[in-house]
Amino acid sequence: MTEQRPCIVDLDQIPPNRRRGGDLRAVLTPTTAGATSGFMGLAIVEPGDRIGEHYHPYSEEFVYVVRGELEVDLDGEPHPLKVDQGLMIPAYVRHRFRNVGDTEARLVFHLGPLAPRPELGHVDTEETVPAEPSGVVS
Protein backbone atom coordinates (compact mmCIF):
# COMPACT_ATOMS: atom_id res chain seq x y z
CA MET A 1 0.00 0.00 0.00
CA THR A 2 1.34 3.44 -0.96
CA GLU A 3 1.17 6.09 1.73
CA GLN A 4 -0.23 9.43 0.61
CA ARG A 5 1.93 12.40 1.63
CA PRO A 6 1.06 16.08 2.16
CA CYS A 7 2.01 18.22 -0.81
CA ILE A 8 2.48 21.98 -1.25
CA VAL A 9 2.24 23.40 -4.78
CA ASP A 10 2.90 27.08 -5.63
CA LEU A 11 0.54 28.77 -8.09
CA ASP A 12 3.50 29.94 -10.19
CA GLN A 13 4.48 26.28 -10.76
CA ILE A 14 1.29 25.77 -12.78
CA PRO A 15 1.25 27.07 -16.36
CA PRO A 16 -1.77 29.17 -17.40
CA ASN A 17 -4.54 27.30 -19.24
CA ARG A 18 -6.47 29.76 -21.43
CA ARG A 19 -8.20 27.29 -23.77
CA ARG A 20 -11.66 28.00 -22.32
CA GLY A 21 -11.12 31.67 -21.48
CA GLY A 22 -9.73 33.14 -18.30
CA ASP A 23 -6.53 31.78 -16.78
CA LEU A 24 -7.30 28.42 -15.17
CA ARG A 25 -4.70 26.85 -12.90
CA ALA A 26 -5.42 23.35 -11.60
CA VAL A 27 -3.07 23.48 -8.62
CA LEU A 28 -3.75 20.35 -6.55
CA THR A 29 -4.47 17.42 -8.88
CA PRO A 30 -3.64 13.72 -9.25
CA THR A 31 -0.56 14.75 -11.26
CA THR A 32 0.72 17.66 -9.13
CA ALA A 33 -0.16 16.36 -5.67
CA GLY A 34 -1.25 12.74 -5.91
CA ALA A 35 -4.90 13.66 -5.23
CA THR A 36 -7.31 10.73 -5.44
CA SER A 37 -10.75 12.24 -4.83
CA GLY A 38 -10.82 15.49 -6.79
CA PHE A 39 -8.80 18.54 -7.75
CA MET A 40 -8.57 22.21 -6.75
CA GLY A 41 -7.35 25.34 -8.44
CA LEU A 42 -7.69 29.04 -9.12
CA ALA A 43 -9.40 30.82 -12.01
CA ILE A 44 -8.19 34.33 -12.84
CA VAL A 45 -10.60 36.25 -15.07
CA GLU A 46 -9.74 39.71 -16.40
CA PRO A 47 -12.42 42.40 -16.89
CA GLY A 48 -14.58 41.56 -19.90
CA ASP A 49 -13.22 38.00 -20.14
CA ARG A 50 -15.13 34.80 -19.46
CA ILE A 51 -14.79 31.08 -18.95
CA GLY A 52 -16.83 29.34 -21.65
CA GLU A 53 -19.90 27.26 -20.93
CA HIS A 54 -19.28 23.65 -19.94
CA TYR A 55 -20.45 20.94 -17.57
CA HIS A 56 -18.97 18.07 -15.59
CA PRO A 57 -20.72 14.70 -15.97
CA TYR A 58 -18.95 13.04 -13.03
CA SER A 59 -18.23 15.85 -10.59
CA GLU A 60 -19.79 18.53 -8.46
CA GLU A 61 -17.95 21.84 -8.65
CA PHE A 62 -17.45 24.09 -5.65
CA VAL A 63 -16.50 27.73 -6.31
CA TYR A 64 -15.50 30.48 -3.88
CA VAL A 65 -14.97 34.08 -5.05
CA VAL A 66 -11.95 35.76 -3.47
CA ARG A 67 -11.71 38.86 -5.71
CA GLY A 68 -13.84 40.77 -8.20
CA GLU A 69 -17.38 40.70 -9.56
CA LEU A 70 -18.62 37.78 -11.60
CA GLU A 71 -21.79 36.59 -13.19
CA VAL A 72 -22.41 32.88 -13.62
CA ASP A 73 -24.96 31.35 -15.97
CA LEU A 74 -26.40 28.12 -14.57
CA ASP A 75 -28.28 26.20 -17.27
CA GLY A 76 -28.68 29.55 -19.06
CA GLU A 77 -29.92 31.56 -16.06
CA PRO A 78 -27.61 34.42 -14.92
CA HIS A 79 -26.68 34.86 -11.24
CA PRO A 80 -24.38 37.50 -9.70
CA LEU A 81 -21.37 36.27 -7.69
CA LYS A 82 -19.35 38.53 -5.43
CA VAL A 83 -16.43 38.29 -3.00
CA ASP A 84 -16.92 35.86 -0.12
CA GLN A 85 -19.71 33.94 -1.84
CA GLY A 86 -19.55 30.23 -2.52
CA LEU A 87 -21.43 28.23 -5.13
CA MET A 88 -22.02 24.49 -5.47
CA ILE A 89 -22.68 23.36 -9.04
CA PRO A 90 -24.19 19.85 -9.34
CA ALA A 91 -22.96 17.43 -12.00
CA TYR A 92 -24.44 18.04 -15.47
CA VAL A 93 -25.37 21.69 -14.79
CA ARG A 94 -24.07 23.88 -17.63
CA HIS A 95 -22.14 26.89 -16.34
CA ARG A 96 -20.24 29.90 -17.69
CA PHE A 97 -18.44 32.63 -15.71
CA ARG A 98 -18.07 36.28 -16.80
CA ASN A 99 -16.08 39.07 -15.16
CA VAL A 100 -18.60 41.94 -15.09
CA GLY A 101 -16.44 44.26 -12.98
CA ASP A 102 -13.51 46.53 -13.83
CA THR A 103 -10.84 44.61 -11.88
CA GLU A 104 -9.38 41.12 -12.07
CA ALA A 105 -11.62 38.42 -10.59
CA ARG A 106 -10.30 35.32 -8.81
CA LEU A 107 -12.24 32.25 -7.83
CA VAL A 108 -11.06 29.09 -6.13
CA PHE A 109 -12.62 25.91 -7.54
CA HIS A 110 -12.74 22.28 -6.45
CA LEU A 111 -14.20 19.36 -8.38
CA GLY A 112 -14.94 15.91 -7.04
CA PRO A 113 -15.18 13.05 -7.42
CA LEU A 114 -12.74 12.56 -10.28
CA ALA A 115 -13.97 11.32 -13.67
CA PRO A 116 -12.79 7.82 -14.65
CA ARG A 117 -10.35 9.45 -17.11
CA PRO A 118 -9.33 13.14 -17.29
CA GLU A 119 -10.71 13.66 -20.82
CA LEU A 120 -14.19 12.62 -19.60
CA GLY A 121 -14.37 15.17 -16.79
CA HIS A 122 -15.15 18.34 -18.75
CA VAL A 123 -17.64 18.80 -21.61
CA ASP A 124 -17.52 22.09 -23.54
CA THR A 125 -20.90 23.30 -24.83
CA GLU A 126 -19.59 26.34 -26.73
CA GLU A 127 -16.41 27.40 -28.45
CA THR A 128 -14.39 29.98 -26.54
CA VAL A 129 -11.87 32.37 -28.06
CA PRO A 130 -9.39 33.20 -25.32
CA ALA A 131 -8.96 36.93 -24.61
CA GLU A 132 -5.57 38.56 -25.07
CA PRO A 133 -3.63 38.77 -21.81
CA SER A 134 -3.81 42.20 -20.11
CA GLY A 135 -1.56 44.80 -21.65
CA VAL A 136 -1.25 43.01 -25.01
CA VAL A 137 -2.27 45.07 -28.01
CA SER A 138 -3.14 43.16 -31.18
mmCIF file with all atom_site columns, N, CA and C in Angstrom, residues 6 18 26 40 46 54-56 64 70 73-74 79 84-85 89 99 116 120 128-130 133:
data_model
loop_
_atom_site.group_PDB
_atom_site.id
_atom_site.type_symbol
_atom_site.label_atom_id
_atom_site.label_alt_id
_atom_site.label_comp_id
_atom_site.label_asym_id
_atom_site.label_entity_id
_atom_site.label_seq_id
_atom_site.pdbx_PDB_ins_code
_atom_site.Cartn_x
_atom_site.Cartn_y
_atom_site.Cartn_z
_atom_site.occupancy
_atom_site.B_iso_or_equiv
_atom_site.pdbx_formal_charge
_atom_site.auth_seq_id
_atom_site.auth_comp_id
_atom_site.auth_asym_id
_atom_site.auth_atom_id
_atom_site.pdbx_PDB_model_num
ATOM 1  N N  . PRO A 1 6   ? 1.453   14.693 2.388   1.00 0.00 ? 6   PRO A N  1
ATOM 2  C CA . PRO A 1 6   ? 1.058   16.082 2.162   1.00 0.00 ? 6   PRO A CA 1
ATOM 3  C C  . PRO A 1 6   ? 1.895   16.683 1.037   1.00 0.00 ? 6   PRO A C  1
ATOM 4  N N  . ARG A 1 18  ? -5.533  28.766 -20.925 1.00 0.00 ? 18  ARG A N  1
ATOM 5  C CA . ARG A 1 18  ? -6.472  29.762 -21.433 1.00 0.00 ? 18  ARG A CA 1
ATOM 6  C C  . ARG A 1 18  ? -7.368  29.205 -22.539 1.00 0.00 ? 18  ARG A C  1
ATOM 7  N N  . ALA A 1 26  ? -5.096  24.508 -12.435 1.00 0.00 ? 26  ALA A N  1
ATOM 8  C CA . ALA A 1 26  ? -5.419  23.349 -11.598 1.00 0.00 ? 26  ALA A CA 1
ATOM 9  C C  . ALA A 1 26  ? -4.185  23.079 -10.739 1.00 0.00 ? 26  ALA A C  1
ATOM 10 N N  . MET A 1 40  ? -8.288  20.847 -7.167  1.00 0.00 ? 40  MET A N  1
ATOM 11 C CA . MET A 1 40  ? -8.572  22.207 -6.752  1.00 0.00 ? 40  MET A CA 1
ATOM 12 C C  . MET A 1 40  ? -7.668  23.169 -7.489  1.00 0.00 ? 40  MET A C  1
ATOM 13 N N  . GLU A 1 46  ? -9.924  38.267 -16.221 1.00 0.00 ? 46  GLU A N  1
ATOM 14 C CA . GLU A 1 46  ? -9.738  39.707 -16.405 1.00 0.00 ? 46  GLU A CA 1
ATOM 15 C C  . GLU A 1 46  ? -11.070 40.378 -16.751 1.00 0.00 ? 46  GLU A C  1
ATOM 16 N N  . HIS A 1 54  ? -19.666 25.060 -19.998 1.00 0.00 ? 54  HIS A N  1
ATOM 17 C CA . HIS A 1 54  ? -19.281 23.650 -19.943 1.00 0.00 ? 54  HIS A CA 1
ATOM 18 C C  . HIS A 1 54  ? -20.061 22.978 -18.817 1.00 0.00 ? 54  HIS A C  1
ATOM 19 N N  . TYR A 1 55  ? -19.898 21.667 -18.711 1.00 0.00 ? 55  TYR A N  1
ATOM 20 C CA . TYR A 1 55  ? -20.453 20.941 -17.571 1.00 0.00 ? 55  TYR A CA 1
ATOM 21 C C  . TYR A 1 55  ? -19.543 19.771 -17.242 1.00 0.00 ? 55  TYR A C  1
ATOM 22 N N  . HIS A 1 56  ? -19.773 19.196 -16.059 1.00 0.00 ? 56  HIS A N  1
ATOM 23 C CA . HIS A 1 56  ? -18.974 18.067 -15.590 1.00 0.00 ? 56  HIS A CA 1
ATOM 24 C C  . HIS A 1 56  ? -19.908 16.888 -15.338 1.00 0.00 ? 56  HIS A C  1
ATOM 25 N N  . TYR A 1 64  ? -15.508 29.437 -4.904  1.00 0.00 ? 64  TYR A N  1
ATOM 26 C CA . TYR A 1 64  ? -15.503 30.480 -3.877  1.00 0.00 ? 64  TYR A CA 1
ATOM 27 C C  . TYR A 1 64  ? -14.810 31.705 -4.470  1.00 0.00 ? 64  TYR A C  1
ATOM 28 N N  . LEU A 1 70  ? -18.358 38.746 -10.540 1.00 0.00 ? 70  LEU A N  1
ATOM 29 C CA . LEU A 1 70  ? -18.616 37.778 -11.601 1.00 0.00 ? 70  LEU A CA 1
ATOM 30 C C  . LEU A 1 70  ? -20.110 37.589 -11.791 1.00 0.00 ? 70  LEU A C  1
ATOM 31 N N  . ASP A 1 73  ? -23.736 31.900 -15.375 1.00 0.00 ? 73  ASP A N  1
ATOM 32 C CA . ASP A 1 73  ? -24.957 31.354 -15.973 1.00 0.00 ? 73  ASP A CA 1
ATOM 33 C C  . ASP A 1 73  ? -25.039 29.894 -15.568 1.00 0.00 ? 73  ASP A C  1
ATOM 34 N N  . LEU A 1 74  ? -26.154 29.504 -14.966 1.00 0.00 ? 74  LEU A N  1
ATOM 35 C CA . LEU A 1 74  ? -26.397 28.115 -14.565 1.00 0.00 ? 74  LEU A CA 1
ATOM 36 C C  . LEU A 1 74  ? -27.562 27.611 -15.393 1.00 0.00 ? 74  LEU A C  1
ATOM 37 N N  . HIS A 1 79  ? -26.692 34.605 -12.686 1.00 0.00 ? 79  HIS A N  1
ATOM 38 C CA . HIS A 1 79  ? -26.683 34.865 -11.241 1.00 0.00 ? 79  HIS A CA 1
ATOM 39 C C  . HIS A 1 79  ? -25.440 35.676 -10.915 1.00 0.00 ? 79  HIS A C  1
ATOM 40 N N  . ASP A 1 84  ? -16.493 36.602 -1.300  1.00 0.00 ? 84  ASP A N  1
ATOM 41 C CA . ASP A 1 84  ? -16.918 35.862 -0.117  1.00 0.00 ? 84  ASP A CA 1
ATOM 42 C C  . ASP A 1 84  ? -18.218 35.091 -0.318  1.00 0.00 ? 84  ASP A C  1
ATOM 43 N N  . GLN A 1 85  ? -18.576 34.825 -1.566  1.00 0.00 ? 85  GLN A N  1
ATOM 44 C CA . GLN A 1 85  ? -19.713 33.940 -1.840  1.00 0.00 ? 85  GLN A CA 1
ATOM 45 C C  . GLN A 1 85  ? -19.191 32.632 -2.411  1.00 0.00 ? 85  GLN A C  1
ATOM 46 N N  . ILE A 1 89  ? -22.084 23.665 -7.752  1.00 0.00 ? 89  ILE A N  1
ATOM 47 C CA . ILE A 1 89  ? -22.682 23.359 -9.041  1.00 0.00 ? 89  ILE A CA 1
ATOM 48 C C  . ILE A 1 89  ? -22.796 21.839 -9.160  1.00 0.00 ? 89  ILE A C  1
ATOM 49 N N  . ASN A 1 99  ? -16.509 37.976 -16.028 1.00 0.00 ? 99  ASN A N  1
ATOM 50 C CA . ASN A 1 99  ? -16.083 39.065 -15.164 1.00 0.00 ? 99  ASN A CA 1
ATOM 51 C C  . ASN A 1 99  ? -16.861 40.299 -15.606 1.00 0.00 ? 99  ASN A C  1
ATOM 52 N N  . PRO A 1 116 ? -13.605 9.027  -14.461 1.00 0.00 ? 116 PRO A N  1
ATOM 53 C CA . PRO A 1 116 ? -12.791 7.817  -14.649 1.00 0.00 ? 116 PRO A CA 1
ATOM 54 C C  . PRO A 1 116 ? -11.498 8.067  -15.425 1.00 0.00 ? 116 PRO A C  1
ATOM 55 N N  . LEU A 1 120 ? -12.746 12.768 -19.775 1.00 0.00 ? 120 LEU A N  1
ATOM 56 C CA . LEU A 1 120 ? -14.194 12.623 -19.598 1.00 0.00 ? 120 LEU A CA 1
ATOM 57 C C  . LEU A 1 120 ? -14.773 13.614 -18.588 1.00 0.00 ? 120 LEU A C  1
ATOM 58 N N  . THR A 1 128 ? -14.844 28.782 -27.218 1.00 0.00 ? 128 THR A N  1
ATOM 59 C CA . THR A 1 128 ? -14.387 29.984 -26.545 1.00 0.00 ? 128 THR A CA 1
ATOM 60 C C  . THR A 1 128 ? -13.113 30.468 -27.212 1.00 0.00 ? 128 THR A C  1
ATOM 61 N N  . VAL A 1 129 ? -13.092 31.748 -27.544 1.00 0.00 ? 129 VAL A N  1
ATOM 62 C CA . VAL A 1 129 ? -11.872 32.366 -28.060 1.00 0.00 ? 129 VAL A CA 1
ATOM 63 C C  . VAL A 1 129 ? -11.217 33.070 -26.895 1.00 0.00 ? 129 VAL A C  1
ATOM 64 N N  . PRO A 1 130 ? -10.038 32.579 -26.464 1.00 0.00 ? 130 PRO A N  1
ATOM 65 C CA . PRO A 1 130 ? -9.395  33.202 -25.316 1.00 0.00 ? 130 PRO A CA 1
ATOM 66 C C  . PRO A 1 130 ? -9.095  34.675 -25.561 1.00 0.00 ? 130 PRO A C  1
ATOM 67 N N  . PRO A 1 133 ? -4.040  38.424 -23.174 1.00 0.00 ? 133 PRO A N  1
ATOM 68 C CA . PRO A 1 133 ? -3.631  38.773 -21.807 1.00 0.00 ? 133 PRO A CA 1
ATOM 69 C C  . PRO A 1 133 ? -3.605  40.284 -21.625 1.00 0.00 ? 133 PRO A C  1
#
